[in-house]
Amino acid sequence: MTVYLLRRLIQAAGVVLAMSLLVFLGVYAIGDPVEILISPDADQIERERAIRSLGLDLPLWEQYLVFLGKALQGDLGRSFVFNEPALRLILDRMPATLELAVGATVAAIIIGLPLGLYAGLRPDSAVSKAIMAGSILGFSLPTFWVGLMLIMVFAVQLGWLPSTGRGETVEVLGVRWSFLTWNGLSHMILPAINLSLFKISLVIRLTRAGVREAMLMDYVKFARAKGLSPNRVVFVHVFKNILIPVVTVVGLEFGGTIAFSVVTESIFAWPGMGKLIIDSINVLDRPVMVAYLMVIVLMFVVINLVVDITYTVLDPRVRLEGKA
Amino acid sequence: MTPTLEVRNLRTHFFTRAGVVKAVDDVSFAVERGRVLGLVGESGSGKTVTGFSIIGLVDPPGRIAGGRILFQGTDLTTLSEEAMRDLRGNRIAMIFQDPMMTLNPVLRIDTQMVETVLAHRRTTREEARRIARDALGQVGIPSPEERLHAYPHQFSGGMRQRVAIAIALLHKPDLIIADEPTTALDVTIQGQILAEAQKLCAESGTAMIWITHDLSVVAGLADDIAVMYAGRVVEQGPVDEVLDAPLHPYTLGLIGSVPSRNRRGAPLRQIPGMTPSLLNLPEGCAFRARCPRATDACAAVQPMITEHRPGRFARCIHPHLEAAEAA
Amino acid sequence: MSSTTLGAAPVPAVPPKIETPFHRFVAEFAASPIAVGALVVFAIIALVAILAPWIAPQNPYDLAVLDIMDGRLEPGSVGGTGITHWLGTDDQGRDMLSGIMYGLRISLTVGAGSALIACLVGASLGMLAAYAGGRTDSAIMRLVDLQLSFPAILAALMILAFLGKGILNVVIAIVVVEWAYYARTVRGSALVERRREYIEAAQCLALPTHRVIFRHLLPNCLPPLIVVGTMQIARAIALEATLSFLGLGVPITEPSLGLLIANGYEYMLSGKYWISFYPGIALLVTIVSINLVGDQLRDVLNPRLKK
């Protein structure tokens, strides 16, 4: 198990390194680094000094090492717009995004699992067919359009839920959270549902396929032959088996959810990392872009690692192979 | 004395889009306390569906279309699902064919056993665990206490089947339906399990239906035998009599196909042709196309199951009566 | 079959009324009324997009015909220029129906164009991977895996962040995001086909490599490629719309559906829904109809699903 973990950690570090090279090349080789890293308001002397102090006169590979060294110390440059370290800007807004992404994941499971379960248990009923048709829509509709419709219906027409911002927040452990107040929670509902739409469809499909497969297995029939109640058969025997693929995919999708929150945050004016990166791209605040990309890559790698480990814990078969 | 189980004119049909599949069509038999009935037939002959019909686990599009299943005098076909569930795993237990598939791979053995105990008995979890442990010991699993913590994939096929049997025995059922439980196992393990099954029936008075395609298994284990073909029982009677002097040409053909029963060096006899599709079975005897004794009469009417000798039933217009007389 | 027939010229003796695979394909596709309906809808949309300059009530880019006084008119009202605005007008007084028709042109062009380029790039690389094997194969497939594990929107954002806005850059971004799907598909089916005996036979005959690839391998990879391609066109359109909505896509002077929706977004909160709503419906119908056609194509062309 430790060997396995170690190997996975080394792999993860390799991916981060590769991506850092990619981002570096993106910024330094494709774009003009002077334009990217030095404020456009700077005069000629400042530029000269900045070029030297940033080491832009060095060969590319040396520059990369410098970039890497600074990145390791958490220095990813300063934002032109906010004049703050880019990394701190990102980290400041990360809780809002994480909160939203977790909310969306929870919504996907709360909504998707029961619907998928129903569709899997009664595949021929009209309701199941409606659920499946809905899940196809969930896959093909653009997120931003659904977000707009949510605002139009629930915020503008019905006036039930607020459509912008985080609402009231409570500070816990030095971080502000929305979900702890009613007002904040109500601000979270629409964006969370919007963000979870794709995931809901995914969970429905996975659950349905898993249930249909499991229901045909001998172990389900044997469980019934033991005289267990239908609830126990479905919620213990079937459920535990479909949980593995669902958890894996939902976990792996978490990174995608954070990435897609870019769209949702823009629509609902949710003050997270996604909104920050869009604003930064629009004003060409490149250090923030670089910092965002590095943070996202790191998150992706960490999520993959966590999912792998969770998977190992959930499935006894994998667990023991790892031990052997 | 009423037999533990009496099946009368059971019909289980599958209503598919392509038509009605008569998987079980007019099947009758009885099993008494402490006795073993061998239910023999090729795959697709309806023997497994018969088992599932008794325990009430026929899934749509299949359903019991007629007949009665009397368990200790109660007609199971009239019972509510709730009442059936009380019987299942409790008074009637079932063991499945493939031990690799019957245990849930992601649940520990103790979970799967304790839930069975608690499904039918109000007791504490500790007590249920103790019962489970004893049951494992009873089927010959070494160090049962530790094995309770294991997951199914940590057991060999034979051990898994023992666990499945232990689960079936938890409530000391009156009837066990064993659906080819030894087919997937090694011959030596098969022998051990057969011996234990036999001992169990004799000691506890449990009635057993042993579903198999293997006549040699039935020969050593069963008291009575019912041979199924295309959803119908074509011959039944005491096992020795049926095997020594089969009345139905199909039974004769089956016996001829068993390698050990043939003389060494002699070519194996085989039944020509294939089992017919159960979908839209033609009129008349279903076996006639493969039968050496078939005549035009066989195509005209579906033969009735007839008692040709005391206790010896066959569904054939041209039974091998002469062979039996010679014997 | 004898080898002597190989050298013979093909005999153009096609008897009439024979059931070609194409006929069977058409018949199987037509078996689903929903798919046929979707195809008809998509054909109409494509036609509208192509004919927009001739059938649109107004040229929305011709500032001379716009009247700012007509801004934000409700659907069905008649503007100062005498045109009935069936779908209302936007803040500039543009007729929404015309805007949508022109927007469709841009959305479809960008979507189909980038999907086509992605297909060319992806299919070539996939074919190369399958044919060359070894290191080339694993290098290409590593890249594919990396690409696929990264969310499309993020990769596109990254590229646009480096390259800047503009139609060409959007196309580049979509190509970079989507080529991997084609590469994986083509490599998969090419690997299966490669092991078939007729390829071996072709290689034994020392046919030139390009002939083996283009005459033998490629045609057999086409069915899955068509399915993936159809779905990816829908994805490309949706991605372009999303990027444009975020303000990172097409420029204001050439508004696609996504940009139209973004323009109307701020007016939505004040109840002027139509500026966003109708372009959204157009986008929706386009994407769903393509997906439905793709679904049916997959069912018809996937040999595994056939009985």
Short mmCIF file of N, CA and C in Angstrom, two decimals, chain B residues 147-217:
data_model
loop_
_atom_site.label_atom_id
_atom_site.label_comp_id
_atom_site.label_asym_id
_atom_site.label_seq_id
_atom_site.Cartn_x
_atom_site.Cartn_y
_atom_site.Cartn_z
N ARG B 147 -12.88 -16.14 9.62
CA ARG B 147 -13.39 -16.11 8.25
C ARG B 147 -14.62 -15.21 8.12
N LEU B 148 -15.28 -14.97 9.23
CA LEU B 148 -16.45 -14.08 9.18
C LEU B 148 -16.07 -12.69 8.68
N HIS B 149 -14.83 -12.29 8.97
CA HIS B 149 -14.40 -10.94 8.59
C HIS B 149 -14.01 -10.84 7.13
N ALA B 150 -13.94 -12.00 6.47
CA ALA B 150 -13.38 -12.00 5.12
C ALA B 150 -14.41 -11.54 4.09
N TYR B 151 -13.89 -11.19 2.93
CA TYR B 151 -14.74 -10.89 1.79
C TYR B 151 -14.79 -12.13 0.90
N PRO B 152 -15.84 -12.28 0.11
CA PRO B 152 -15.99 -13.50 -0.70
C PRO B 152 -14.79 -13.84 -1.56
N HIS B 153 -14.11 -12.81 -2.14
CA HIS B 153 -13.03 -13.15 -3.06
C HIS B 153 -11.83 -13.77 -2.34
N GLN B 154 -11.87 -13.76 -1.01
CA GLN B 154 -10.77 -14.37 -0.28
C GLN B 154 -10.98 -15.88 -0.10
N PHE B 155 -12.10 -16.38 -0.59
CA PHE B 155 -12.40 -17.82 -0.49
C PHE B 155 -12.23 -18.49 -1.84
N SER B 156 -11.95 -19.78 -1.81
CA SER B 156 -11.95 -20.54 -3.06
C SER B 156 -13.40 -20.84 -3.44
N GLY B 157 -13.58 -21.34 -4.66
CA GLY B 157 -14.93 -21.64 -5.12
C GLY B 157 -15.65 -22.61 -4.20
N GLY B 158 -14.96 -23.68 -3.81
CA GLY B 158 -15.58 -24.67 -2.95
C GLY B 158 -15.97 -24.08 -1.61
N MET B 159 -15.08 -23.25 -1.06
CA MET B 159 -15.35 -22.61 0.23
C MET B 159 -16.53 -21.65 0.12
N ARG B 160 -16.58 -20.95 -0.99
CA ARG B 160 -17.70 -20.03 -1.17
C ARG B 160 -19.02 -20.78 -1.21
N GLN B 161 -19.00 -21.94 -1.89
CA GLN B 161 -20.24 -22.70 -1.96
C GLN B 161 -20.61 -23.19 -0.56
N ARG B 162 -19.61 -23.53 0.25
CA ARG B 162 -19.91 -23.92 1.62
C ARG B 162 -20.54 -22.76 2.38
N VAL B 163 -20.01 -21.55 2.14
CA VAL B 163 -20.60 -20.38 2.80
C VAL B 163 -22.06 -20.23 2.37
N ALA B 164 -22.30 -20.39 1.07
CA ALA B 164 -23.67 -20.27 0.57
C ALA B 164 -24.57 -21.33 1.21
N ILE B 165 -24.02 -22.52 1.36
CA ILE B 165 -24.80 -23.59 2.00
C ILE B 165 -25.04 -23.25 3.47
N ALA B 166 -24.01 -22.73 4.12
CA ALA B 166 -24.17 -22.33 5.52
C ALA B 166 -25.28 -21.30 5.66
N ILE B 167 -25.32 -20.37 4.71
CA ILE B 167 -26.38 -19.35 4.75
C ILE B 167 -27.74 -20.02 4.57
N ALA B 168 -27.80 -20.98 3.66
CA ALA B 168 -29.07 -21.67 3.44
C ALA B 168 -29.50 -22.44 4.69
N LEU B 169 -28.53 -22.91 5.46
CA LEU B 169 -28.87 -23.74 6.62
C LEU B 169 -29.16 -22.93 7.88
N LEU B 170 -28.95 -21.62 7.83
CA LEU B 170 -29.03 -20.80 9.04
C LEU B 170 -30.31 -21.02 9.84
N HIS B 171 -31.41 -21.16 9.14
CA HIS B 171 -32.69 -21.28 9.85
C HIS B 171 -33.23 -22.70 9.82
N LYS B 172 -32.34 -23.67 9.55
CA LYS B 172 -32.75 -25.07 9.48
C LYS B 172 -34.03 -25.23 8.66
N PRO B 173 -33.94 -24.96 7.37
CA PRO B 173 -35.14 -24.92 6.53
C PRO B 173 -35.77 -26.31 6.37
N ASP B 174 -37.05 -26.32 6.02
CA ASP B 174 -37.74 -27.59 5.77
C ASP B 174 -37.51 -28.06 4.35
N LEU B 175 -37.18 -27.11 3.47
CA LEU B 175 -36.96 -27.46 2.08
C LEU B 175 -35.76 -26.68 1.54
N ILE B 176 -34.87 -27.41 0.89
CA ILE B 176 -33.74 -26.74 0.24
C ILE B 176 -33.82 -27.02 -1.25
N ILE B 177 -33.73 -25.95 -2.02
CA ILE B 177 -33.68 -26.11 -3.47
C ILE B 177 -32.23 -25.84 -3.88
N ALA B 178 -31.57 -26.88 -4.37
CA ALA B 178 -30.17 -26.74 -4.73
C ALA B 178 -30.07 -26.77 -6.25
N ASP B 179 -29.68 -25.61 -6.82
CA ASP B 179 -29.65 -25.51 -8.28
C ASP B 179 -28.23 -25.77 -8.77
N GLU B 180 -27.94 -27.00 -9.15
CA GLU B 180 -26.62 -27.40 -9.63
C GLU B 180 -25.49 -26.86 -8.76
N PRO B 181 -25.55 -27.06 -7.47
CA PRO B 181 -24.57 -26.40 -6.61
C PRO B 181 -23.16 -26.95 -6.75
N THR B 182 -22.99 -28.10 -7.38
CA THR B 182 -21.65 -28.66 -7.46
C THR B 182 -21.07 -28.62 -8.86
N THR B 183 -21.84 -28.12 -9.81
CA THR B 183 -21.39 -28.14 -11.20
C THR B 183 -20.09 -27.38 -11.39
N ALA B 184 -19.96 -26.24 -10.69
CA ALA B 184 -18.80 -25.39 -10.92
C ALA B 184 -17.60 -25.81 -10.07
N LEU B 185 -17.73 -26.91 -9.33
CA LEU B 185 -16.66 -27.26 -8.38
C LEU B 185 -15.84 -28.45 -8.87
N ASP B 186 -14.68 -28.62 -8.25
CA ASP B 186 -13.84 -29.79 -8.53
C ASP B 186 -14.57 -31.06 -8.09
N VAL B 187 -14.19 -32.16 -8.70
CA VAL B 187 -14.88 -33.41 -8.43
C VAL B 187 -14.76 -33.82 -6.96
N THR B 188 -13.58 -33.64 -6.37
CA THR B 188 -13.40 -34.08 -4.98
C THR B 188 -14.28 -33.26 -4.04
N ILE B 189 -14.33 -31.95 -4.31
CA ILE B 189 -15.14 -31.08 -3.46
C ILE B 189 -16.61 -31.38 -3.68
N GLN B 190 -16.94 -31.68 -4.93
CA GLN B 190 -18.31 -32.07 -5.26
C GLN B 190 -18.74 -33.25 -4.39
N GLY B 191 -17.85 -34.25 -4.30
CA GLY B 191 -18.14 -35.43 -3.50
C GLY B 191 -18.40 -35.08 -2.04
N GLN B 192 -17.53 -34.22 -1.49
CA GLN B 192 -17.70 -33.84 -0.08
C GLN B 192 -19.05 -33.17 0.14
N ILE B 193 -19.38 -32.27 -0.76
CA ILE B 193 -20.62 -31.51 -0.57
C ILE B 193 -21.83 -32.42 -0.71
N LEU B 194 -21.75 -33.35 -1.67
CA LEU B 194 -22.87 -34.28 -1.83
C LEU B 194 -23.08 -35.11 -0.57
N ALA B 195 -21.97 -35.60 -0.02
CA ALA B 195 -22.07 -36.43 1.18
C ALA B 195 -22.70 -35.64 2.33
N GLU B 196 -22.28 -34.37 2.46
CA GLU B 196 -22.82 -33.56 3.54
C GLU B 196 -24.30 -33.28 3.34
N ALA B 197 -24.68 -33.06 2.09
CA ALA B 197 -26.09 -32.78 1.80
C ALA B 197 -26.95 -33.98 2.18
N GLN B 198 -26.45 -35.15 1.82
CA GLN B 198 -27.18 -36.37 2.11
C GLN B 198 -27.35 -36.57 3.62
N LYS B 199 -26.26 -36.34 4.34
CA LYS B 199 -26.27 -36.52 5.79
C LYS B 199 -27.28 -35.55 6.40
N LEU B 200 -27.24 -34.33 5.90
CA LEU B 200 -28.12 -33.29 6.42
C LEU B 200 -29.59 -33.69 6.31
N CYS B 201 -29.98 -34.19 5.13
CA CYS B 201 -31.38 -34.53 4.92
C CYS B 201 -31.79 -35.67 5.84
N ALA B 202 -30.92 -36.65 5.93
CA ALA B 202 -31.25 -37.80 6.76
C ALA B 202 -31.38 -37.38 8.22
N GLU B 203 -30.49 -36.51 8.70
CA GLU B 203 -30.48 -36.14 10.11
C GLU B 203 -31.59 -35.18 10.48
N SER B 204 -31.77 -34.15 9.67
CA SER B 204 -32.69 -33.09 10.10
C SER B 204 -34.07 -33.21 9.47
N GLY B 205 -34.22 -34.15 8.56
CA GLY B 205 -35.54 -34.30 7.95
C GLY B 205 -35.86 -33.23 6.94
N THR B 206 -34.83 -32.53 6.50
CA THR B 206 -35.04 -31.52 5.47
C THR B 206 -35.33 -32.21 4.13
N ALA B 207 -36.31 -31.67 3.42
CA ALA B 207 -36.56 -32.16 2.07
C ALA B 207 -35.68 -31.37 1.12
N MET B 208 -35.24 -32.01 0.03
CA MET B 208 -34.33 -31.31 -0.87
C MET B 208 -34.68 -31.57 -2.32
N ILE B 209 -34.60 -30.51 -3.10
CA ILE B 209 -34.72 -30.66 -4.54
C ILE B 209 -33.34 -30.38 -5.11
N TRP B 210 -32.76 -31.35 -5.75
CA TRP B 210 -31.41 -31.20 -6.28
C TRP B 210 -31.52 -31.10 -7.79
N ILE B 211 -31.32 -29.87 -8.28
CA ILE B 211 -31.44 -29.63 -9.71
C ILE B 211 -30.09 -29.87 -10.37
N THR B 212 -30.07 -30.69 -11.41
CA THR B 212 -28.79 -30.98 -12.05
C THR B 212 -29.01 -31.48 -13.47
N HIS B 213 -27.93 -31.44 -14.25
CA HIS B 213 -28.01 -32.06 -15.57
C HIS B 213 -27.21 -33.36 -15.54
N ASP B 214 -26.65 -33.65 -14.38
CA ASP B 214 -25.69 -34.74 -14.28
C ASP B 214 -26.34 -35.94 -13.62
N LEU B 215 -26.62 -36.96 -14.43
CA LEU B 215 -27.32 -38.13 -13.90
C LEU B 215 -26.50 -38.86 -12.85
N SER B 216 -25.16 -38.81 -12.99
CA SER B 216 -24.34 -39.57 -12.05
C SER B 216 -24.44 -38.97 -10.64
N VAL B 217 -24.63 -37.65 -10.56
CA VAL B 217 -24.82 -37.02 -9.25
C VAL B 217 -26.11 -37.52 -8.62
#
